[in-house]
Amino acid sequence: MGLFSIFGVFFLSYDYTDPVKLNHALPRPTALEVSSLGRLPPELISAILRYLDPEEAISFTLSCRPFYFMLRQRTLFRSHKLSSRNRGKFLTLLEKDLPNHVACTYCYKFHAIATASRHLPSNRQRKSQGPSLPCWQFDESTRIDTLICCQASSTIFSMLMKTHRQGHDTSYLLGLLRSPVITIERKRYAEQIDASFRIVNNSLLFREQRRFIASWDHSIWFFDLKDKALSICPHQVYPSFQGLCQRNNIHDMRTTYSFVPNNQKLRPWGIIPCQRCHTEFRVDFDYWSDRRAVAVYITRWVDLGGFDVSNDHRFKDYLYMDGQGINSGDRHSINLSEKGSICEAFENVPYEEWDFDSIVTDLDRKKLMLASWSR
């Protein structure tokens, strides 16, 4: 039973793919024949296990057939006693030899990259048969689809970054995460959400821009809106737009009314970074003279990390309120990014020069205007 639960790679009940893709037919190396380990007596080989961690001992046992038959009684047949943490480490060790799979430390098994689409939140809801996977439960408990975007999946993030590190095309996986621009009609104003991902310097970056437009007659009501909570990250959640501006020393909105018509684009506040995760945002205002309306742009950039090493905490820093990961064993000091660096990496221009409406297409602008007119 222990073997079955540990070596999920051999029993891919959820993510089984074509065996040919696992490259089982590749010639096996004969490293033991040329290694000094091959000249050691069995007693010394067995003694080596005392100096290895449990997951390393199992990997050592599986390294070649002689070691397997010699050591399996001491390692493999006791594998059911491994702690969850050691099981996760063992899967990570095996993952290096499985280019088409990622190790899931929540399910304690491997997920095939070819089955990435089934991990989308929209596809999970359609699969009524079978229990929910532990990694899906993790995404739901941390509200990734709300904190990041509706298509976000920690499993697909890992698949995407592993594919990138191997130098393969990532357009398919990036396409899974991409969601269309969403336009929403609200009472007295309209809202638009535009989200996208990009890989820069072996790190997964996320950008979201939320656009709000209210007619000049309703703009005061909009800025004082109390039931419109705004979330930048788990550490920056504001009960209203006015609260966001007051907390970040953005001047009172009523003074903006006299400025906006004369200076259509106001950007005096620049980038505002979070002090507890790798997130930064900025607030911009625009006056649409053809609509006699005030438009507000809230753009945020998030560095989610590389999803490759255990000491890369950027993803967990973003998800958790205390910035310390899942438990006390994950506590670490947070090295925050330089102000504006995430924006510059994503946009590939100095953050002072980036224009907030440069990513708004004519079609998106038209949809937003139509939504505001239909109220």
mmCIF file with all atom_site columns, N, CA and C in Angstrom, residues 215-266:
data_model
loop_
_atom_site.group_PDB
_atom_site.id
_atom_site.type_symbol
_atom_site.label_atom_id
_atom_site.label_alt_id
_atom_site.label_comp_id
_atom_site.label_asym_id
_atom_site.label_entity_id
_atom_site.label_seq_id
_atom_site.pdbx_PDB_ins_code
_atom_site.Cartn_x
_atom_site.Cartn_y
_atom_site.Cartn_z
_atom_site.occupancy
_atom_site.B_iso_or_equiv
_atom_site.pdbx_formal_charge
_atom_site.auth_seq_id
_atom_site.auth_comp_id
_atom_site.auth_asym_id
_atom_site.auth_atom_id
_atom_site.pdbx_PDB_model_num
ATOM 1   N N  . SER A 1 215 ? -20.163 58.651 -15.440 1.00 0.00 ? 215 SER A N  1
ATOM 2   C CA . SER A 1 215 ? -20.469 59.950 -16.037 1.00 0.00 ? 215 SER A CA 1
ATOM 3   C C  . SER A 1 215 ? -20.130 61.059 -15.050 1.00 0.00 ? 215 SER A C  1
ATOM 4   N N  . TRP A 1 216 ? -19.905 62.241 -15.582 1.00 0.00 ? 216 TRP A N  1
ATOM 5   C CA . TRP A 1 216 ? -19.526 63.360 -14.723 1.00 0.00 ? 216 TRP A CA 1
ATOM 6   C C  . TRP A 1 216 ? -20.564 63.606 -13.632 1.00 0.00 ? 216 TRP A C  1
ATOM 7   N N  . ASP A 1 217 ? -21.827 63.390 -13.920 1.00 0.00 ? 217 ASP A N  1
ATOM 8   C CA . ASP A 1 217 ? -22.887 63.619 -12.936 1.00 0.00 ? 217 ASP A CA 1
ATOM 9   C C  . ASP A 1 217 ? -22.836 62.611 -11.793 1.00 0.00 ? 217 ASP A C  1
ATOM 10  N N  . HIS A 1 218 ? -22.324 61.397 -12.096 1.00 0.00 ? 218 HIS A N  1
ATOM 11  C CA . HIS A 1 218 ? -22.301 60.328 -11.093 1.00 0.00 ? 218 HIS A CA 1
ATOM 12  C C  . HIS A 1 218 ? -20.917 60.127 -10.484 1.00 0.00 ? 218 HIS A C  1
ATOM 13  N N  . SER A 1 219 ? -19.944 60.916 -10.887 1.00 0.00 ? 219 SER A N  1
ATOM 14  C CA . SER A 1 219 ? -18.568 60.649 -10.476 1.00 0.00 ? 219 SER A CA 1
ATOM 15  C C  . SER A 1 219 ? -18.366 60.821 -8.971  1.00 0.00 ? 219 SER A C  1
ATOM 16  N N  . ILE A 1 220 ? -19.037 61.835 -8.369  1.00 0.00 ? 220 ILE A N  1
ATOM 17  C CA . ILE A 1 220 ? -18.885 62.011 -6.928  1.00 0.00 ? 220 ILE A CA 1
ATOM 18  C C  . ILE A 1 220 ? -19.432 60.788 -6.190  1.00 0.00 ? 220 ILE A C  1
ATOM 19  N N  . TRP A 1 221 ? -20.589 60.315 -6.620  1.00 0.00 ? 221 TRP A N  1
ATOM 20  C CA . TRP A 1 221 ? -21.159 59.109 -6.011  1.00 0.00 ? 221 TRP A CA 1
ATOM 21  C C  . TRP A 1 221 ? -20.213 57.924 -6.182  1.00 0.00 ? 221 TRP A C  1
ATOM 22  N N  . PHE A 1 222 ? -19.575 57.833 -7.346  1.00 0.00 ? 222 PHE A N  1
ATOM 23  C CA . PHE A 1 222 ? -18.678 56.708 -7.611  1.00 0.00 ? 222 PHE A CA 1
ATOM 24  C C  . PHE A 1 222 ? -17.476 56.726 -6.670  1.00 0.00 ? 222 PHE A C  1
ATOM 25  N N  . PHE A 1 223 ? -16.851 57.883 -6.505  1.00 0.00 ? 223 PHE A N  1
ATOM 26  C CA . PHE A 1 223 ? -15.656 57.953 -5.674  1.00 0.00 ? 223 PHE A CA 1
ATOM 27  C C  . PHE A 1 223 ? -15.968 57.692 -4.206  1.00 0.00 ? 223 PHE A C  1
ATOM 28  N N  . ASP A 1 224 ? -17.189 57.972 -3.785  1.00 0.00 ? 224 ASP A N  1
ATOM 29  C CA . ASP A 1 224 ? -17.579 57.726 -2.400  1.00 0.00 ? 224 ASP A CA 1
ATOM 30  C C  . ASP A 1 224 ? -18.208 56.349 -2.212  1.00 0.00 ? 224 ASP A C  1
ATOM 31  N N  . LEU A 1 225 ? -18.122 55.524 -3.242  1.00 0.00 ? 225 LEU A N  1
ATOM 32  C CA . LEU A 1 225 ? -18.764 54.214 -3.210  1.00 0.00 ? 225 LEU A CA 1
ATOM 33  C C  . LEU A 1 225 ? -18.272 53.397 -2.016  1.00 0.00 ? 225 LEU A C  1
ATOM 34  N N  . LYS A 1 226 ? -19.205 52.910 -1.203  1.00 0.00 ? 226 LYS A N  1
ATOM 35  C CA . LYS A 1 226 ? -18.835 52.193 0.020   1.00 0.00 ? 226 LYS A CA 1
ATOM 36  C C  . LYS A 1 226 ? -18.913 50.678 -0.139  1.00 0.00 ? 226 LYS A C  1
ATOM 37  N N  . ASP A 1 227 ? -19.694 50.191 -1.078  1.00 0.00 ? 227 ASP A N  1
ATOM 38  C CA . ASP A 1 227 ? -19.889 48.748 -1.187  1.00 0.00 ? 227 ASP A CA 1
ATOM 39  C C  . ASP A 1 227 ? -19.024 48.140 -2.279  1.00 0.00 ? 227 ASP A C  1
ATOM 40  N N  . LYS A 1 228 ? -18.043 48.880 -2.768  1.00 0.00 ? 228 LYS A N  1
ATOM 41  C CA . LYS A 1 228 ? -17.163 48.364 -3.817  1.00 0.00 ? 228 LYS A CA 1
ATOM 42  C C  . LYS A 1 228 ? -15.786 48.107 -3.224  1.00 0.00 ? 228 LYS A C  1
ATOM 43  N N  . ALA A 1 229 ? -15.593 46.922 -2.643  1.00 0.00 ? 229 ALA A N  1
ATOM 44  C CA . ALA A 1 229 ? -14.296 46.574 -2.069  1.00 0.00 ? 229 ALA A CA 1
ATOM 45  C C  . ALA A 1 229 ? -13.283 46.356 -3.185  1.00 0.00 ? 229 ALA A C  1
ATOM 46  N N  . LEU A 1 230 ? -12.080 46.854 -2.983  1.00 0.00 ? 230 LEU A N  1
ATOM 47  C CA . LEU A 1 230 ? -11.013 46.730 -3.967  1.00 0.00 ? 230 LEU A CA 1
ATOM 48  C C  . LEU A 1 230 ? -9.859  45.960 -3.346  1.00 0.00 ? 230 LEU A C  1
ATOM 49  N N  . SER A 1 231 ? -9.416  44.900 -4.020  1.00 0.00 ? 231 SER A N  1
ATOM 50  C CA . SER A 1 231 ? -8.335  44.060 -3.520  1.00 0.00 ? 231 SER A CA 1
ATOM 51  C C  . SER A 1 231 ? -7.145  44.165 -4.461  1.00 0.00 ? 231 SER A C  1
ATOM 52  N N  . ILE A 1 232 ? -6.027  44.645 -3.941  1.00 0.00 ? 232 ILE A N  1
ATOM 53  C CA . ILE A 1 232 ? -4.782  44.690 -4.703  1.00 0.00 ? 232 ILE A CA 1
ATOM 54  C C  . ILE A 1 232 ? -4.028  43.376 -4.509  1.00 0.00 ? 232 ILE A C  1
ATOM 55  N N  . CYS A 1 233 ? -3.935  42.936 -3.270  1.00 0.00 ? 233 CYS A N  1
ATOM 56  C CA . CYS A 1 233 ? -3.340  41.655 -2.881  1.00 0.00 ? 233 CYS A CA 1
ATOM 57  C C  . CYS A 1 233 ? -3.943  41.310 -1.521  1.00 0.00 ? 233 CYS A C  1
ATOM 58  N N  . PRO A 1 234 ? -3.674  40.131 -0.964  1.00 0.00 ? 234 PRO A N  1
ATOM 59  C CA . PRO A 1 234 ? -4.269  39.796 0.338   1.00 0.00 ? 234 PRO A CA 1
ATOM 60  C C  . PRO A 1 234 ? -3.897  40.771 1.451   1.00 0.00 ? 234 PRO A C  1
ATOM 61  N N  . HIS A 1 235 ? -2.809  41.520 1.270   1.00 0.00 ? 235 HIS A N  1
ATOM 62  C CA . HIS A 1 235 ? -2.362  42.452 2.300   1.00 0.00 ? 235 HIS A CA 1
ATOM 63  C C  . HIS A 1 235 ? -2.903  43.861 2.079   1.00 0.00 ? 235 HIS A C  1
ATOM 64  N N  . GLN A 1 236 ? -3.544  44.095 0.937   1.00 0.00 ? 236 GLN A N  1
ATOM 65  C CA . GLN A 1 236 ? -4.082  45.414 0.625   1.00 0.00 ? 236 GLN A CA 1
ATOM 66  C C  . GLN A 1 236 ? -5.504  45.265 0.091   1.00 0.00 ? 236 GLN A C  1
ATOM 67  N N  . VAL A 1 237 ? -6.458  45.248 0.995   1.00 0.00 ? 237 VAL A N  1
ATOM 68  C CA . VAL A 1 237 ? -7.874  45.154 0.648   1.00 0.00 ? 237 VAL A CA 1
ATOM 69  C C  . VAL A 1 237 ? -8.562  46.389 1.218   1.00 0.00 ? 237 VAL A C  1
ATOM 70  N N  . TYR A 1 238 ? -9.262  47.115 0.366   1.00 0.00 ? 238 TYR A N  1
ATOM 71  C CA . TYR A 1 238 ? -9.859  48.388 0.763   1.00 0.00 ? 238 TYR A CA 1
ATOM 72  C C  . TYR A 1 238 ? -11.379 48.306 0.649   1.00 0.00 ? 238 TYR A C  1
ATOM 73  N N  . PRO A 1 239 ? -12.104 48.865 1.619   1.00 0.00 ? 239 PRO A N  1
ATOM 74  C CA . PRO A 1 239 ? -13.571 48.785 1.586   1.00 0.00 ? 239 PRO A CA 1
ATOM 75  C C  . PRO A 1 239 ? -14.193 49.614 0.482   1.00 0.00 ? 239 PRO A C  1
ATOM 76  N N  . SER A 1 240 ? -13.456 50.600 -0.037  1.00 0.00 ? 240 SER A N  1
ATOM 77  C CA . SER A 1 240 ? -13.991 51.466 -1.083  1.00 0.00 ? 240 SER A CA 1
ATOM 78  C C  . SER A 1 240 ? -12.837 52.081 -1.851  1.00 0.00 ? 240 SER A C  1
ATOM 79  N N  . PHE A 1 241 ? -13.162 52.681 -2.970  1.00 0.00 ? 241 PHE A N  1
ATOM 80  C CA . PHE A 1 241 ? -12.138 53.363 -3.749  1.00 0.00 ? 241 PHE A CA 1
ATOM 81  C C  . PHE A 1 241 ? -11.591 54.568 -2.984  1.00 0.00 ? 241 PHE A C  1
ATOM 82  N N  . GLN A 1 242 ? -12.456 55.263 -2.291  1.00 0.00 ? 242 GLN A N  1
ATOM 83  C CA . GLN A 1 242 ? -12.019 56.402 -1.487  1.00 0.00 ? 242 GLN A CA 1
ATOM 84  C C  . GLN A 1 242 ? -11.037 55.943 -0.414  1.00 0.00 ? 242 GLN A C  1
ATOM 85  N N  . GLY A 1 243 ? -11.292 54.767 0.193   1.00 0.00 ? 243 GLY A N  1
ATOM 86  C CA . GLY A 1 243 ? -10.388 54.240 1.204   1.00 0.00 ? 243 GLY A CA 1
ATOM 87  C C  . GLY A 1 243 ? -9.022  53.920 0.634   1.00 0.00 ? 243 GLY A C  1
ATOM 88  N N  . LEU A 1 244 ? -8.982  53.394 -0.577  1.00 0.00 ? 244 LEU A N  1
ATOM 89  C CA . LEU A 1 244 ? -7.705  53.108 -1.230  1.00 0.00 ? 244 LEU A CA 1
ATOM 90  C C  . LEU A 1 244 ? -6.901  54.384 -1.401  1.00 0.00 ? 244 LEU A C  1
ATOM 91  N N  . CYS A 1 245 ? -7.551  55.439 -1.857  1.00 0.00 ? 245 CYS A N  1
ATOM 92  C CA . CYS A 1 245 ? -6.850  56.698 -2.106  1.00 0.00 ? 245 CYS A CA 1
ATOM 93  C C  . CYS A 1 245 ? -6.367  57.330 -0.804  1.00 0.00 ? 245 CYS A C  1
ATOM 94  N N  . GLN A 1 246 ? -7.189  57.306 0.228   1.00 0.00 ? 246 GLN A N  1
ATOM 95  C CA . GLN A 1 246 ? -6.793  57.897 1.503   1.00 0.00 ? 246 GLN A CA 1
ATOM 96  C C  . GLN A 1 246 ? -5.644  57.131 2.137   1.00 0.00 ? 246 GLN A C  1
ATOM 97  N N  . ARG A 1 247 ? -5.684  55.804 2.050   1.00 0.00 ? 247 ARG A N  1
ATOM 98  C CA . ARG A 1 247 ? -4.631  54.987 2.667   1.00 0.00 ? 247 ARG A CA 1
ATOM 99  C C  . ARG A 1 247 ? -3.286  55.204 1.992   1.00 0.00 ? 247 ARG A C  1
ATOM 100 N N  . ASN A 1 248 ? -3.273  55.503 0.713   1.00 0.00 ? 248 ASN A N  1
ATOM 101 C CA . ASN A 1 248 ? -2.027  55.655 -0.041  1.00 0.00 ? 248 ASN A CA 1
ATOM 102 C C  . ASN A 1 248 ? -1.711  57.112 -0.370  1.00 0.00 ? 248 ASN A C  1
ATOM 103 N N  . ASN A 1 249 ? -2.303  58.030 0.400   1.00 0.00 ? 249 ASN A N  1
ATOM 104 C CA . ASN A 1 249 ? -2.002  59.461 0.279   1.00 0.00 ? 249 ASN A CA 1
ATOM 105 C C  . ASN A 1 249 ? -2.280  60.022 -1.107  1.00 0.00 ? 249 ASN A C  1
ATOM 106 N N  . ILE A 1 250 ? -3.288  59.474 -1.773  1.00 0.00 ? 250 ILE A N  1
ATOM 107 C CA . ILE A 1 250 ? -3.759  60.060 -3.024  1.00 0.00 ? 250 ILE A CA 1
ATOM 108 C C  . ILE A 1 250 ? -4.791  61.110 -2.642  1.00 0.00 ? 250 ILE A C  1
ATOM 109 N N  . HIS A 1 251 ? -4.632  62.343 -3.148  1.00 0.00 ? 251 HIS A N  1
ATOM 110 C CA . HIS A 1 251 ? -5.423  63.455 -2.622  1.00 0.00 ? 251 HIS A CA 1
ATOM 111 C C  . HIS A 1 251 ? -6.918  63.231 -2.806  1.00 0.00 ? 251 HIS A C  1
ATOM 112 N N  . ASP A 1 252 ? -7.693  63.975 -2.049  1.00 0.00 ? 252 ASP A N  1
ATOM 113 C CA . ASP A 1 252 ? -9.143  63.831 -2.040  1.00 0.00 ? 252 ASP A CA 1
ATOM 114 C C  . ASP A 1 252 ? -9.714  63.905 -3.445  1.00 0.00 ? 252 ASP A C  1
ATOM 115 N N  . MET A 1 253 ? -10.648 63.012 -3.727  1.00 0.00 ? 253 MET A N  1
ATOM 116 C CA . MET A 1 253 ? -11.174 62.910 -5.084  1.00 0.00 ? 253 MET A CA 1
ATOM 117 C C  . MET A 1 253 ? -11.901 64.169 -5.541  1.00 0.00 ? 253 MET A C  1
ATOM 118 N N  . ARG A 1 254 ? -12.464 64.901 -4.606  1.00 0.00 ? 254 ARG A N  1
ATOM 119 C CA . ARG A 1 254 ? -13.219 66.089 -5.017  1.00 0.00 ? 254 ARG A CA 1
ATOM 120 C C  . ARG A 1 254 ? -12.307 67.135 -5.651  1.00 0.00 ? 254 ARG A C  1
ATOM 121 N N  . THR A 1 255 ? -11.043 67.167 -5.223  1.00 0.00 ? 255 THR A N  1
ATOM 122 C CA . THR A 1 255 ? -10.115 68.104 -5.854  1.00 0.00 ? 255 THR A CA 1
ATOM 123 C C  . THR A 1 255 ? -9.727  67.639 -7.247  1.00 0.00 ? 255 THR A C  1
ATOM 124 N N  . THR A 1 256 ? -9.930  66.354 -7.527  1.00 0.00 ? 256 THR A N  1
ATOM 125 C CA . THR A 1 256 ? -9.606  65.833 -8.849  1.00 0.00 ? 256 THR A CA 1
ATOM 126 C C  . THR A 1 256 ? -10.558 66.380 -9.906  1.00 0.00 ? 256 THR A C  1
ATOM 127 N N  . TYR A 1 257 ? -11.791 66.676 -9.504  1.00 0.00 ? 257 TYR A N  1
ATOM 128 C CA . TYR A 1 257 ? -12.783 67.118 -10.483 1.00 0.00 ? 257 TYR A CA 1
ATOM 129 C C  . TYR A 1 257 ? -12.332 68.376 -11.220 1.00 0.00 ? 257 TYR A C  1
ATOM 130 N N  . SER A 1 258 ? -11.650 69.274 -10.522 1.00 0.00 ? 258 SER A N  1
ATOM 131 C CA . SER A 1 258 ? -11.214 70.508 -11.167 1.00 0.00 ? 258 SER A CA 1
ATOM 132 C C  . SER A 1 258 ? -9.956  70.302 -11.994 1.00 0.00 ? 258 SER A C  1
ATOM 133 N N  . PHE A 1 259 ? -9.223  69.202 -11.736 1.00 0.00 ? 259 PHE A N  1
ATOM 134 C CA . PHE A 1 259 ? -7.986  68.954 -12.459 1.00 0.00 ? 259 PHE A CA 1
ATOM 135 C C  . PHE A 1 259 ? -8.209  68.141 -13.727 1.00 0.00 ? 259 PHE A C  1
ATOM 136 N N  . VAL A 1 260 ? -9.045  67.109 -13.628 1.00 0.00 ? 260 VAL A N  1
ATOM 137 C CA . VAL A 1 260 ? -9.145  66.141 -14.718 1.00 0.00 ? 260 VAL A CA 1
ATOM 138 C C  . VAL A 1 260 ? -9.520  66.760 -16.057 1.00 0.00 ? 260 VAL A C  1
ATOM 139 N N  . PRO A 1 261 ? -10.547 67.619 -16.155 1.00 0.00 ? 261 PRO A N  1
ATOM 140 C CA . PRO A 1 261 ? -10.906 68.143 -17.478 1.00 0.00 ? 261 PRO A CA 1
ATOM 141 C C  . PRO A 1 261 ? -9.781  68.932 -18.135 1.00 0.00 ? 261 PRO A C  1
ATOM 142 N N  . ASN A 1 262 ? -8.929  69.570 -17.333 1.00 0.00 ? 262 ASN A N  1
ATOM 143 C CA . ASN A 1 262 ? -7.850  70.373 -17.894 1.00 0.00 ? 262 ASN A CA 1
ATOM 144 C C  . ASN A 1 262 ? -6.583  69.558 -18.127 1.00 0.00 ? 262 ASN A C  1
ATOM 145 N N  . ASN A 1 263 ? -6.400  68.534 -17.349 1.00 0.00 ? 263 ASN A N  1
ATOM 146 C CA . ASN A 1 263 ? -5.219  67.676 -17.493 1.00 0.00 ? 263 ASN A CA 1
ATOM 147 C C  . ASN A 1 263 ? -5.727  66.241 -17.517 1.00 0.00 ? 263 ASN A C  1
ATOM 148 N N  . GLN A 1 264 ? -5.992  65.744 -18.704 1.00 0.00 ? 264 GLN A N  1
ATOM 149 C CA . GLN A 1 264 ? -6.765  64.510 -18.827 1.00 0.00 ? 264 GLN A CA 1
ATOM 150 C C  . GLN A 1 264 ? -6.096  63.311 -18.169 1.00 0.00 ? 264 GLN A C  1
ATOM 151 N N  . LYS A 1 265 ? -4.773  63.254 -18.179 1.00 0.00 ? 265 LYS A N  1
ATOM 152 C CA . LYS A 1 265 ? -4.085  62.109 -17.601 1.00 0.00 ? 265 LYS A CA 1
ATOM 153 C C  . LYS A 1 265 ? -3.269  62.569 -16.391 1.00 0.00 ? 265 LYS A C  1
ATOM 154 N N  . LEU A 1 266 ? -3.679  62.129 -15.228 1.00 0.00 ? 266 LEU A N  1
ATOM 155 C CA . LEU A 1 266 ? -2.988  62.483 -13.997 1.00 0.00 ? 266 LEU A CA 1
ATOM 156 C C  . LEU A 1 266 ? -2.226  61.277 -13.471 1.00 0.00 ? 266 LEU A C  1
#
